[in-house]
């Protein structure tokens, strides 16, 4: 224990020998730390200032570089715009060709003398309607055959309204054409009613041996007609299925015991929905342009004639001074010889002025195509279908319960039939008064099963709408228990009362697009691919025609009758919409779809210049297009010559275009953040043509000048109709 105590004492003594830190030492240490901190701060400040100076210097150099590039761009802007104007001369040339083709088609129709009227001439179409009204006792087969001509006339009138530029279409013409369309539609339906009455008078002679009732199905390319006449009035025969089809009805007992006939007239067209009105604001704007065009064109001969008079006087003075001693005959001959080339100038100048004004008018009309409506249309009734949001597909199913007319009776070799003066009458179901009935459910809804048109694509289960004859619109009430079998293409529902019904689908179900690409295939031929949530469409464009090359639905190839059929752009757009493949926005579409809005002028200029370059360059969408503002558009471009084989990872260039300036961006599709920084060793340009010229081959630039004006115009029309920059 003593030894332990000594060790502890020794340890305490050795610890007490450690030197203690004095106050002066502590102050000195603090001072050294402070000096070190200040030195580090000073070094950091100097470094920051140096870096900031370097950054500012780099920024100054960059700004100077940008200013030089902007100055260079401004210096050559007029030259580039003049060259672009020469290239865009294809648009007025194409418009002039289309106008000439319209006149030529009228002339061809005139010299054909095939008996069919020219629907654009009021006298001819009115005569046709009057003569057809006078024809009576036509059978259903005869009416269906005549309907082919009528539908063709209606289609022609609709195409005239859609294809004729607004500045060539007067208000009185619009009223005339739409009036003719409505008259033809009403007369065609009236003819079907009269032919149905003629058939039902003979129902007893056409009765089925097994059921005792009459059943008839007539199929045609534009119409399918189902008729069932209740001759036996068997209360147990309440399930009606037309032979070799799955179309039918489940009728209540009261109908099974009544003198009625059921008719289902499935028109593969829609003559019920009101015609789309012509946009009044656009017509007013274009009428101003039209007046301006006429005034300018008229002023050209006057100005030219004044110049000619001055030149003539000057030439006469020069001729007199040089040839004073020549004979009058020789002098007159000289004047005539000198005037010959001058007289060609008025026509040339007038043509150039006319083409210039047409070009400006076409540009204005293209801008109007992209104008957006300010608000949704007003609806005043509940359950009314918004036709700006939804579209009818597969035609119209005209469902009617008809009173069975008196049957024809054989008598001494004759057929005696009573013809009612009021004609075919509809059977009211449910009746307006039901005093004699004990139960309220004596008139239950009628179950209807319909076959969906085979050439129509529904991406979701279709909705059923009925026509309200009083309100003149489609409604969704009065319909219940809707079920759809997509594989069998059958839709079943309960209907409170018979009336025209149709199937509707969201018109914007394929908007916005997920991606798009435009690439050349051949001379005057390109492929436009549009990918949506449900489908991928590949559209070929050549000359003034379009074709659906292929379609994929849910990543599977889908066949359709539209494939391999070449049509004009307007007819092609109509056909795709009728098939349920709507990728063509309207002025109201932005109210129902979240879009990446771009200014109409920016869009128009981009589409026009993309169409000009489409024969040698490929374009596709960019994710950065949503990052820039509405006055700029971003997309990818690359040279694509026809002899090149497709590559797995093509080298795309990212371009930003504002309508007045094009530039190549430093970022690419895989960059993490958006930036408008200019790509190294590139410049600003006023047009896309001169922008791609910086990195394109001479062969590609030569290829740009080869396409026909109709081809460029068709590509531009399709780009304007799809609005890829705003709706993807």
XYZ file of C-alpha atoms in Angstrom:
728
model
C 0.000 0.000 0.000
C 2.901 2.317 0.751
C 4.345 1.596 -2.670
C 1.048 2.574 -4.347
C 0.929 5.849 -2.421
C 4.465 6.719 -3.516
C 3.536 6.059 -7.202
C 0.533 8.403 -6.930
C 2.655 11.154 -5.351
C 5.253 10.727 -8.061
C 2.592 11.017 -10.818
C 1.144 14.206 -9.271
C 4.556 15.802 -9.126
C 5.375 14.897 -12.714
C 2.005 16.380 -13.878
C 2.584 19.584 -11.998
C 5.765 20.146 -14.044
C 3.647 20.791 -17.324
C 3.920 24.442 -18.400
C 0.748 26.505 -17.979
C -0.550 28.740 -20.955
C -0.292 32.358 -19.998
C -2.681 35.110 -20.949
C -0.141 36.616 -23.339
C 0.266 33.293 -25.081
C -3.485 32.936 -25.447
C -3.789 36.422 -26.944
C -0.956 35.683 -29.331
C -2.645 32.472 -30.433
C -5.947 34.272 -31.044
C -4.110 36.955 -32.998
C -2.427 34.335 -35.189
C -5.742 32.633 -35.881
C -7.331 35.974 -36.774
C -4.496 36.822 -39.129
C -4.801 33.416 -40.750
C -8.546 33.869 -41.169
C -8.094 37.325 -42.662
C -5.462 36.000 -45.009
C -7.802 33.235 -46.169
C -10.639 35.705 -46.617
C -8.371 38.006 -48.577
C -7.249 35.156 -50.783
C -10.885 34.120 -51.299
C -11.843 37.724 -52.089
C -9.023 38.098 -54.543
C -9.900 34.785 -56.127
C -13.593 35.755 -56.347
C -12.757 39.134 -57.831
C -10.452 37.476 -60.317
C -13.087 34.919 -61.256
C -15.737 37.626 -61.438
C -13.502 39.739 -63.651
C -12.843 36.726 -65.821
C -16.566 35.992 -65.941
C -17.416 39.576 -66.794
C -14.696 39.599 -69.392
C -15.997 36.390 -70.884
C -19.511 37.797 -70.736
C -18.288 40.996 -72.408
C -16.572 38.985 -75.099
C -19.656 36.826 -75.490
C -21.892 39.903 -75.664
C -19.594 41.491 -78.206
C -19.649 38.280 -80.177
C -23.457 38.145 -79.995
C -23.697 41.807 -80.962
C -21.465 41.172 -83.961
C -23.564 38.146 -84.902
C -26.786 40.129 -84.468
C -25.355 42.982 -86.503
C -24.278 40.520 -89.166
C -27.752 38.987 -89.120
C -29.386 42.408 -89.489
C -26.978 43.343 -92.252
C -27.928 40.355 -94.397
C -31.577 40.108 -93.291
C -33.028 41.834 -96.323
C -30.969 39.644 -98.619
C -32.078 36.454 -96.840
C -35.724 37.514 -96.759
C -35.631 38.325 -100.455
C -34.250 34.869 -101.191
C -36.921 33.311 -98.962
C -39.582 35.319 -100.796
C -38.406 33.835 -104.076
C -38.583 30.337 -102.592
C -42.046 30.972 -101.132
C -43.319 31.957 -104.566
C -44.430 28.321 -104.741
C -47.377 29.091 -102.427
C -49.129 31.646 -104.684
C -48.253 29.464 -107.678
C -49.908 26.473 -105.994
C -52.929 28.599 -105.115
C -53.198 29.749 -108.724
C -52.981 26.118 -109.888
C -55.741 25.094 -107.489
C -57.909 27.930 -108.741
C -57.281 26.900 -112.358
C -58.080 23.275 -111.459
C -61.410 24.326 -109.984
C -62.334 26.109 -113.200
C -61.051 23.165 -115.232
C -63.165 20.681 -113.266
C -66.239 22.814 -113.927
C -65.429 22.846 -117.633
C -64.856 19.079 -117.712
C -68.196 18.526 -116.021
C -69.840 20.790 -118.573
C -68.446 18.971 -121.609
C -69.162 15.510 -120.157
C -72.929 16.018 -120.487
C -73.628 12.999 -118.252
C -76.914 14.384 -116.961
C -75.662 15.112 -113.436
C -75.934 18.725 -112.280
C -73.078 21.010 -111.335
C -73.808 21.570 -107.621
C -72.085 24.964 -107.661
C -74.620 26.319 -110.168
C -77.902 27.151 -108.436
C -80.092 26.676 -111.523
C -78.784 23.168 -112.195
C -79.038 21.894 -108.615
C -82.512 23.436 -108.161
C -83.696 21.769 -111.379
C -82.323 18.433 -110.188
C -84.109 18.739 -106.823
C -87.400 19.742 -108.461
C -87.330 16.879 -110.960
C -86.516 14.312 -108.274
C -89.362 15.560 -106.089
C -91.759 14.847 -108.932
C -90.629 11.220 -109.203
C -92.940 8.896 -107.232
C -93.293 5.200 -106.438
C -89.537 4.641 -106.190
C -88.471 1.452 -104.447
C -85.836 1.336 -101.744
C -83.344 -0.139 -104.181
C -83.958 2.714 -106.620
C -83.636 5.331 -103.878
C -80.393 3.793 -102.632
C -78.998 3.804 -106.170
C -80.030 7.459 -106.658
C -78.607 8.325 -103.242
C -75.087 7.668 -104.565
C -75.422 10.638 -106.912
C -77.024 12.774 -104.192
C -74.277 11.971 -101.694
C -71.693 12.783 -104.348
C -73.305 16.176 -104.946
C -73.384 16.890 -101.210
C -69.731 15.875 -100.911
C -68.792 18.176 -103.787
C -70.557 21.125 -102.172
C -68.836 20.491 -98.853
C -65.456 20.274 -100.584
C -66.122 23.555 -102.374
C -66.768 25.230 -99.021
C -63.619 23.723 -97.495
C -61.191 23.924 -100.410
C -62.089 27.332 -101.803
C -60.050 30.060 -100.066
C -62.169 32.459 -98.009
C -61.167 35.401 -100.197
C -62.551 33.566 -103.268
C -65.811 32.585 -101.542
C -68.535 35.193 -101.222
C -71.175 35.204 -98.510
C -74.013 34.611 -100.976
C -72.178 31.546 -102.311
C -71.853 30.110 -98.798
C -75.594 30.570 -98.211
C -76.364 29.007 -101.604
C -74.140 25.945 -101.105
C -75.281 25.270 -97.548
C -78.904 25.695 -98.607
C -78.438 23.188 -101.422
C -76.826 20.721 -99.014
C -79.756 20.955 -96.588
C -82.319 20.559 -99.383
C -80.584 17.469 -100.731
C -80.321 15.935 -97.249
C -83.992 16.527 -96.472
C -85.128 15.259 -99.864
C -83.025 12.107 -99.574
C -84.543 11.269 -96.178
C -88.034 11.989 -97.541
C -87.396 9.561 -100.408
C -86.368 6.847 -97.929
C -89.620 7.385 -96.021
C -91.746 7.119 -99.167
C -89.908 4.020 -100.347
C -90.364 2.483 -96.897
C -94.114 3.111 -97.128
C -94.268 1.365 -100.522
C -92.436 -1.630 -99.078
C -94.644 -1.835 -95.967
C -97.808 -1.885 -98.110
C -96.541 -5.197 -99.469
C -95.513 -6.566 -96.056
C -98.168 -9.300 -96.093
C -96.870 -10.680 -99.390
C -93.283 -10.705 -98.072
C -94.069 -12.358 -94.718
C -91.713 -15.000 -93.370
C -93.207 -18.500 -93.374
C -91.933 -19.368 -89.886
C -92.747 -16.247 -87.903
C -95.493 -14.823 -90.081
C -93.906 -11.360 -89.837
C -92.028 -9.464 -92.516
C -88.296 -8.912 -92.185
C -85.994 -7.258 -94.711
C -82.335 -6.176 -94.647
C -80.788 -4.091 -97.431
C -77.054 -3.376 -97.363
C -75.177 -0.826 -99.433
C -71.838 0.960 -99.150
C -73.444 4.049 -97.627
C -76.706 2.720 -96.131
C -77.910 -0.322 -94.192
C -81.678 -0.712 -93.795
C -83.484 -3.049 -91.363
C -87.291 -3.300 -91.498
C -89.586 -5.548 -89.411
C -93.363 -5.547 -89.788
C -95.528 -6.990 -87.010
C -98.171 -8.917 -88.948
C -98.995 -11.712 -86.453
C -99.047 -9.518 -83.328
C -97.861 -12.411 -81.174
C -97.395 -11.130 -77.561
C -94.689 -13.742 -76.962
C -92.637 -12.607 -79.964
C -90.827 -9.744 -78.246
C -87.224 -10.491 -79.162
C -86.379 -9.374 -82.680
C -83.076 -10.347 -84.318
C -82.499 -9.712 -87.990
C -81.210 -12.716 -89.894
C -77.452 -13.056 -90.348
C -76.882 -10.094 -88.037
C -76.811 -9.407 -84.321
C -78.813 -6.213 -84.688
C -82.170 -6.323 -82.988
C -84.634 -5.100 -80.375
C -86.354 -6.247 -77.219
C -89.821 -4.719 -77.434
C -92.468 -4.498 -74.689
C -95.721 -6.413 -74.826
C -97.781 -3.430 -75.967
C -95.690 -3.075 -79.120
C -95.719 -6.823 -79.770
C -99.508 -6.677 -80.036
C -99.782 -3.495 -82.137
C -99.978 -2.867 -85.899
C -96.502 -1.456 -86.135
C -93.304 -1.732 -88.097
C -89.795 -1.136 -86.772
C -87.265 0.519 -89.038
C -83.562 0.992 -88.445
C -82.009 3.115 -91.179
C -78.266 3.208 -90.573
C -76.790 5.936 -92.743
C -73.009 5.720 -92.751
C -73.004 9.497 -93.113
C -74.338 12.165 -90.765
C -77.062 14.363 -92.233
C -78.535 15.204 -88.836
C -75.824 17.247 -87.127
C -76.083 20.915 -88.178
C -73.529 22.114 -90.713
C -70.443 23.772 -89.282
C -70.813 27.538 -89.713
C -68.217 29.553 -91.590
C -66.207 31.647 -89.152
C -67.582 35.184 -89.433
C -64.528 37.042 -88.023
C -62.263 35.311 -90.515
C -64.599 36.212 -93.360
C -64.596 39.863 -92.322
C -60.819 39.991 -92.090
C -60.342 38.311 -95.444
C -62.952 40.507 -97.126
C -60.759 43.495 -96.222
C -57.783 41.744 -97.790
C -59.853 40.916 -100.868
C -60.808 44.565 -101.394
C -57.173 45.533 -100.965
C -56.107 42.946 -103.544
C -58.657 44.168 -106.069
C -57.679 47.814 -105.610
C -53.964 47.066 -105.948
C -54.421 44.907 -109.032
C -56.608 47.578 -110.668
C -54.063 50.288 -109.873
C -51.281 48.427 -111.681
C -52.438 49.118 -115.287
C -52.931 52.825 -114.509
C -49.432 53.253 -113.107
C -47.887 51.243 -115.909
C -49.764 53.184 -118.595
C -48.367 56.458 -117.211
C -44.851 55.068 -117.287
C -45.427 53.880 -120.845
C -46.573 57.311 -121.952
C -43.462 58.940 -120.467
C -41.181 56.333 -122.042
C -42.957 56.753 -125.354
C -42.402 60.530 -125.341
C -38.773 60.108 -124.383
C -38.205 57.549 -127.113
C -39.917 59.778 -129.679
C -37.682 62.721 -128.727
C -34.569 60.569 -128.983
C -35.767 59.170 -132.281
C -36.408 62.646 -133.676
C -33.017 63.983 -132.592
C -31.113 61.048 -134.060
C -33.195 60.524 -137.230
C -34.175 64.053 -138.221
C -33.663 63.471 -141.936
C -35.336 60.050 -142.071
C -38.718 59.561 -143.666
C -41.896 59.476 -141.589
C -42.501 55.864 -142.504
C -39.081 54.846 -141.271
C -39.568 56.908 -138.119
C -42.921 55.290 -137.403
C -41.374 51.899 -138.012
C -38.633 52.630 -135.498
C -41.139 53.761 -132.913
C -43.193 50.594 -133.399
C -40.101 48.428 -133.115
C -39.054 50.215 -129.943
C -42.541 49.904 -128.437
C -42.809 46.154 -128.956
C -40.687 45.102 -125.951
C -42.173 47.872 -123.821
C -45.714 46.633 -124.363
C -44.792 43.372 -122.646
C -44.016 45.183 -119.405
C -47.624 45.889 -118.285
C -48.580 42.191 -118.362
C -45.367 41.166 -116.576
C -45.716 43.856 -113.926
C -49.385 43.074 -113.397
C -48.623 39.354 -113.031
C -45.854 40.017 -110.505
C -48.092 42.333 -108.496
C -50.939 39.809 -108.600
C -48.670 36.994 -107.387
C -47.303 39.193 -104.615
C -50.765 40.073 -103.392
C -51.902 36.444 -103.618
C -48.843 35.486 -101.560
C -49.687 38.010 -98.852
C -53.325 36.957 -98.865
C -52.446 33.256 -98.604
C -50.179 34.018 -95.647
C -52.983 35.945 -93.926
C -55.438 33.106 -94.580
C -52.971 30.573 -93.151
C -52.633 32.652 -89.987
C -56.412 32.733 -89.632
C -56.466 28.928 -89.737
C -54.481 28.899 -86.493
C -56.503 31.476 -84.598
C -57.955 30.184 -81.332
C -61.466 30.895 -80.092
C -61.693 32.972 -76.919
C -64.297 30.904 -75.089
C -66.349 27.734 -75.241
C -69.754 27.789 -76.986
C -72.723 28.421 -74.757
C -75.137 25.600 -73.951
C -78.568 26.204 -72.530
C -79.857 22.664 -71.962
C -78.711 19.960 -69.622
C -77.159 16.832 -71.160
C -76.572 18.637 -74.465
C -73.565 17.294 -76.366
C -70.786 19.809 -76.938
C -69.886 19.246 -80.590
C -66.694 21.244 -80.118
C -65.519 18.621 -77.620
C -67.149 15.464 -79.038
C -67.615 14.142 -82.546
C -70.164 11.741 -84.034
C -68.720 8.557 -85.530
C -70.113 5.713 -87.609
C -73.033 7.623 -89.057
C -76.565 7.933 -87.681
C -78.999 5.177 -86.669
C -82.511 6.384 -87.528
C -84.783 4.366 -85.209
C -88.493 4.612 -85.993
C -91.673 2.893 -84.834
C -94.081 3.209 -87.756
C -97.799 2.574 -88.056
C -98.354 -0.355 -90.388
C -100.101 1.008 -93.503
C -103.083 -0.833 -95.080
C -101.922 -3.990 -96.835
C -102.456 -4.666 -100.511
C -105.064 -7.304 -101.330
C -105.370 -9.441 -104.457
C -108.721 -9.123 -106.202
C -109.563 -10.638 -109.589
C -105.990 -10.470 -110.808
C -105.450 -6.985 -109.434
C -103.694 -5.739 -106.302
C -105.909 -3.341 -104.400
C -104.258 -1.070 -101.851
C -105.493 1.842 -99.819
C -103.117 4.797 -99.974
C -103.299 7.139 -97.016
C -103.210 10.804 -97.909
C -100.974 11.687 -94.963
C -98.431 9.051 -95.966
C -96.227 7.097 -93.586
C -97.049 7.830 -89.949
C -94.916 7.356 -86.867
C -96.276 5.392 -83.925
C -96.019 7.407 -80.717
C -94.301 5.472 -77.962
C -94.852 6.036 -75.161
C -98.188 7.725 -75.922
C -98.738 11.273 -74.782
C -101.748 10.191 -72.666
C -101.868 6.924 -70.712
C -105.162 7.109 -68.792
C -106.282 3.522 -69.409
C -103.125 1.928 -68.077
C -102.894 0.717 -64.521
C -99.159 0.654 -64.021
C -96.629 3.354 -64.742
C -94.128 0.851 -66.115
C -96.426 -0.289 -68.923
C -94.139 1.538 -71.364
C -90.670 0.359 -70.406
C -87.584 1.401 -72.387
C -86.801 -0.564 -75.524
C -83.557 -2.504 -75.592
C -81.579 -1.871 -78.767
C -78.537 -3.757 -80.049
C -76.541 -2.149 -82.854
C -73.546 -3.156 -84.902
C -70.790 -0.540 -84.840
C -69.513 0.489 -88.256
C -66.495 -1.635 -89.131
C -64.470 1.278 -90.557
C -64.603 3.379 -87.397
C -62.047 3.197 -84.581
C -63.099 3.821 -80.972
C -60.187 4.194 -78.566
C -62.554 4.142 -75.589
C -66.058 2.782 -75.106
C -68.353 4.929 -77.269
C -71.085 7.055 -75.757
C -74.626 7.053 -77.141
C -76.470 10.269 -77.928
C -80.008 10.862 -79.173
C -81.245 13.619 -81.449
C -83.537 16.239 -79.931
C -85.669 17.387 -82.858
C -87.034 20.398 -80.987
C -83.710 21.740 -79.744
C -81.827 20.669 -82.885
C -78.940 19.124 -80.956
C -77.671 15.801 -79.584
C -78.424 14.854 -75.973
C -77.360 12.016 -73.693
C -80.474 11.696 -71.499
C -83.179 9.077 -72.084
C -80.492 6.398 -72.605
C -79.538 3.801 -69.998
C -77.751 0.470 -69.450
C -75.144 1.054 -72.154
C -72.779 -1.872 -72.715
C -70.142 -2.266 -75.416
C -68.424 -5.400 -76.705
C -65.342 -4.200 -78.607
C -64.379 -7.588 -80.036
C -67.861 -8.213 -81.474
C -68.347 -4.483 -82.194
C -71.811 -4.540 -80.612
C -73.364 -1.860 -78.429
C -76.542 -2.429 -76.418
C -78.602 0.185 -74.587
C -82.124 1.001 -73.429
C -83.960 3.816 -75.176
C -87.044 5.483 -73.735
C -88.394 6.474 -77.146
C -87.272 5.806 -80.708
C -85.377 8.618 -82.409
C -82.121 9.069 -84.339
C -79.132 8.017 -82.247
C -75.400 8.166 -82.866
C -72.152 7.168 -81.194
C -69.832 9.900 -79.977
C -66.190 10.047 -78.941
C -63.972 12.751 -77.512
C -62.687 14.637 -80.553
C -59.376 15.296 -78.782
C -58.685 11.789 -77.531
C -55.468 11.711 -79.583
C -54.309 15.138 -78.418
C -51.813 16.335 -77.414
C -49.377 14.292 -79.486
C -46.465 12.512 -77.837
C -44.070 13.003 -80.748
C -43.877 13.639 -84.486
C -41.423 13.354 -87.359
C -41.330 14.581 -90.956
C -38.777 13.009 -93.304
C -38.325 12.765 -97.077
C -38.978 9.497 -98.924
C -38.462 10.417 -102.558
C -38.615 13.378 -104.896
C -41.849 15.237 -104.051
C -42.696 12.652 -101.375
C -42.424 12.748 -97.566
C -43.584 10.709 -94.585
C -45.260 12.392 -91.615
C -45.410 10.263 -88.447
C -47.609 11.387 -85.543
C -47.542 9.394 -82.303
C -50.315 9.771 -79.718
C -51.257 7.941 -76.527
C -53.330 5.354 -78.415
C -52.030 5.309 -81.969
C -49.222 5.979 -84.399
C -50.184 7.356 -87.801
C -47.895 7.408 -90.811
C -49.045 9.737 -93.576
C -47.416 9.938 -96.983
C -47.597 13.181 -98.944
C -46.754 13.477 -102.622
C -47.547 16.243 -105.082
C -51.053 17.408 -104.102
C -52.165 14.089 -102.553
C -52.058 12.390 -99.141
C -52.338 8.752 -98.092
C -52.523 6.837 -94.824
C -49.471 4.560 -95.078
C -49.963 2.645 -91.815
C -51.628 2.835 -88.433
C -50.830 1.220 -85.101
C -53.370 1.014 -82.304
C -51.930 0.177 -78.896
C -48.622 -0.758 -80.602
C -50.361 -3.260 -82.922
C -50.827 -2.883 -86.662
C -54.398 -2.030 -87.576
C -55.911 -2.373 -91.045
C -58.314 0.178 -92.443
C -59.928 0.876 -95.823
C -58.139 4.242 -95.933
C -54.732 2.647 -96.418
C -53.172 2.971 -99.874
C -55.852 5.455 -100.984
C -54.528 8.756 -102.330
C -56.720 11.802 -101.685
C -56.415 15.563 -101.743
C -55.418 17.034 -98.357
C -58.926 18.306 -97.527
C -60.613 15.030 -98.503
C -57.957 13.095 -96.595
C -58.549 15.094 -93.416
C -62.316 14.536 -93.686
C -61.809 10.792 -94.190
C -59.511 10.470 -91.160
C -61.965 12.358 -88.955
C -64.832 10.108 -90.078
C -62.735 7.057 -89.196
C -62.119 8.356 -85.654
C -58.484 9.264 -86.344
C -58.732 12.935 -85.517
C -55.339 14.652 -85.241
C -56.584 17.954 -86.606
C -57.278 20.645 -83.987
C -59.927 23.322 -84.438
C -60.163 26.843 -83.100
C -61.808 25.503 -79.918
C -59.419 22.594 -79.279
C -57.152 24.560 -76.937
C -60.108 24.921 -74.569
C -60.290 21.130 -74.098
C -56.612 20.126 -74.359
C -53.563 21.318 -72.444
C -51.380 22.635 -75.245
C -48.044 24.344 -75.716
C -49.409 27.518 -77.270
C -47.343 29.152 -79.988
C -48.079 32.470 -81.656
C -49.913 31.894 -84.978
C -47.394 33.924 -86.992
C -44.483 31.904 -85.568
C -46.279 28.655 -86.375
C -47.180 29.695 -89.910
C -43.661 30.818 -90.766
C -42.181 27.649 -89.265
C -44.545 25.335 -91.165
C -44.015 27.165 -94.468
C -40.240 26.988 -94.195
C -40.263 23.386 -92.958
C -42.346 22.483 -96.019
C -39.804 24.217 -98.266
C -36.973 22.158 -96.753
C -38.864 18.859 -96.412
C -37.464 17.372 -99.619
C -33.910 17.199 -98.201
C -34.237 17.619 -94.421
C -35.970 15.656 -91.682
C -37.690 17.385 -88.761
C -38.892 15.991 -85.441
C -40.216 17.133 -82.092
C -38.123 18.326 -79.159
C -38.920 18.143 -75.465
C -37.498 21.663 -75.086
C -40.319 23.123 -77.169
C -42.391 23.349 -73.995
C -39.595 25.205 -72.153
C -39.523 28.276 -74.396
C -42.180 30.981 -74.570
C -45.044 31.262 -77.049
C -43.065 33.436 -79.470
C -40.439 30.752 -80.057
C -40.546 27.172 -81.315
C -37.896 24.495 -80.845
C -37.516 21.382 -82.973
C -34.830 19.089 -84.319
C -33.559 19.001 -87.888
C -31.018 16.972 -89.840
C -30.005 16.518 -93.435
C -31.695 13.486 -94.980
C -30.789 12.695 -98.567
C -32.642 9.915 -100.337
C -29.543 7.804 -100.987
C -28.692 7.678 -97.277
C -29.539 4.569 -95.304
C -31.371 5.059 -91.997
C -29.127 5.068 -88.931
C -29.859 3.993 -85.375
C -28.720 7.256 -83.749
C -29.025 10.076 -86.279
C -27.224 13.336 -85.574
C -29.958 15.908 -84.951
C -29.426 19.656 -84.660
C -31.589 21.563 -82.195
C -33.013 24.753 -83.676
C -34.949 27.593 -82.084
C -37.086 29.713 -84.395
C -38.993 32.896 -83.580
C -40.361 33.665 -87.026
C -37.734 36.355 -87.633
C -34.624 34.605 -86.331
C -33.296 31.048 -86.356
C -30.425 29.788 -84.236
C -28.771 26.502 -83.328
C -28.818 25.726 -79.590
C -25.882 24.468 -77.560
C -28.022 21.994 -75.626
C -29.392 18.713 -76.986
C -32.244 16.376 -76.100
C -30.227 14.666 -73.346
C -29.215 17.900 -71.577
C -30.314 18.353 -67.972
C -31.483 21.952 -68.187
C -32.843 24.298 -70.818
C -30.678 27.097 -72.172
C -30.938 29.409 -75.148
C -27.153 29.696 -75.468
C -26.007 29.733 -79.058
C -24.069 26.718 -80.267
C -20.363 27.296 -80.807
C -19.245 28.327 -84.281
C -22.798 29.037 -85.440
C -24.583 32.249 -86.388
C -28.007 33.851 -86.348
C -30.112 33.764 -89.483
C -33.449 35.246 -90.477
C -34.799 32.038 -92.024
C -34.595 28.297 -91.502
C -33.357 27.942 -95.070
C -30.213 29.983 -94.402
C -29.802 28.392 -90.968
C -29.544 24.849 -92.321
C -27.449 26.127 -95.215
C -24.568 26.635 -92.752
C -24.197 22.914 -92.060
C -25.909 21.277 -95.058
C -24.258 19.855 -98.140
C -24.571 21.486 -101.552
C -26.495 18.472 -102.783
C -29.094 18.959 -100.062
C -29.499 22.640 -100.857
C -29.927 21.805 -104.544
C -32.571 19.227 -103.610
C -34.534 21.916 -101.746
C -35.172 23.763 -105.009
C -36.415 20.715 -106.948
C -39.897 19.972 -105.468
C -43.060 21.128 -107.192
C -45.117 23.964 -105.756
C -48.096 21.637 -105.205
C -45.984 19.286 -103.095
C -44.670 22.088 -100.870
C -48.188 23.493 -100.498
C -49.602 20.070 -99.531
C -46.907 19.506 -96.884
C -47.542 22.974 -95.482
C -51.307 22.355 -95.441
C -50.851 19.138 -93.456
C -48.515 20.841 -90.965
C -50.986 23.699 -90.531
C -53.847 21.228 -90.037
C -52.042 19.154 -87.376
C -50.385 22.124 -85.588
C -47.523 19.943 -84.404
C -45.626 22.723 -82.601
C -48.585 23.690 -80.371
C -50.234 20.301 -79.819
C -47.232 18.117 -78.961
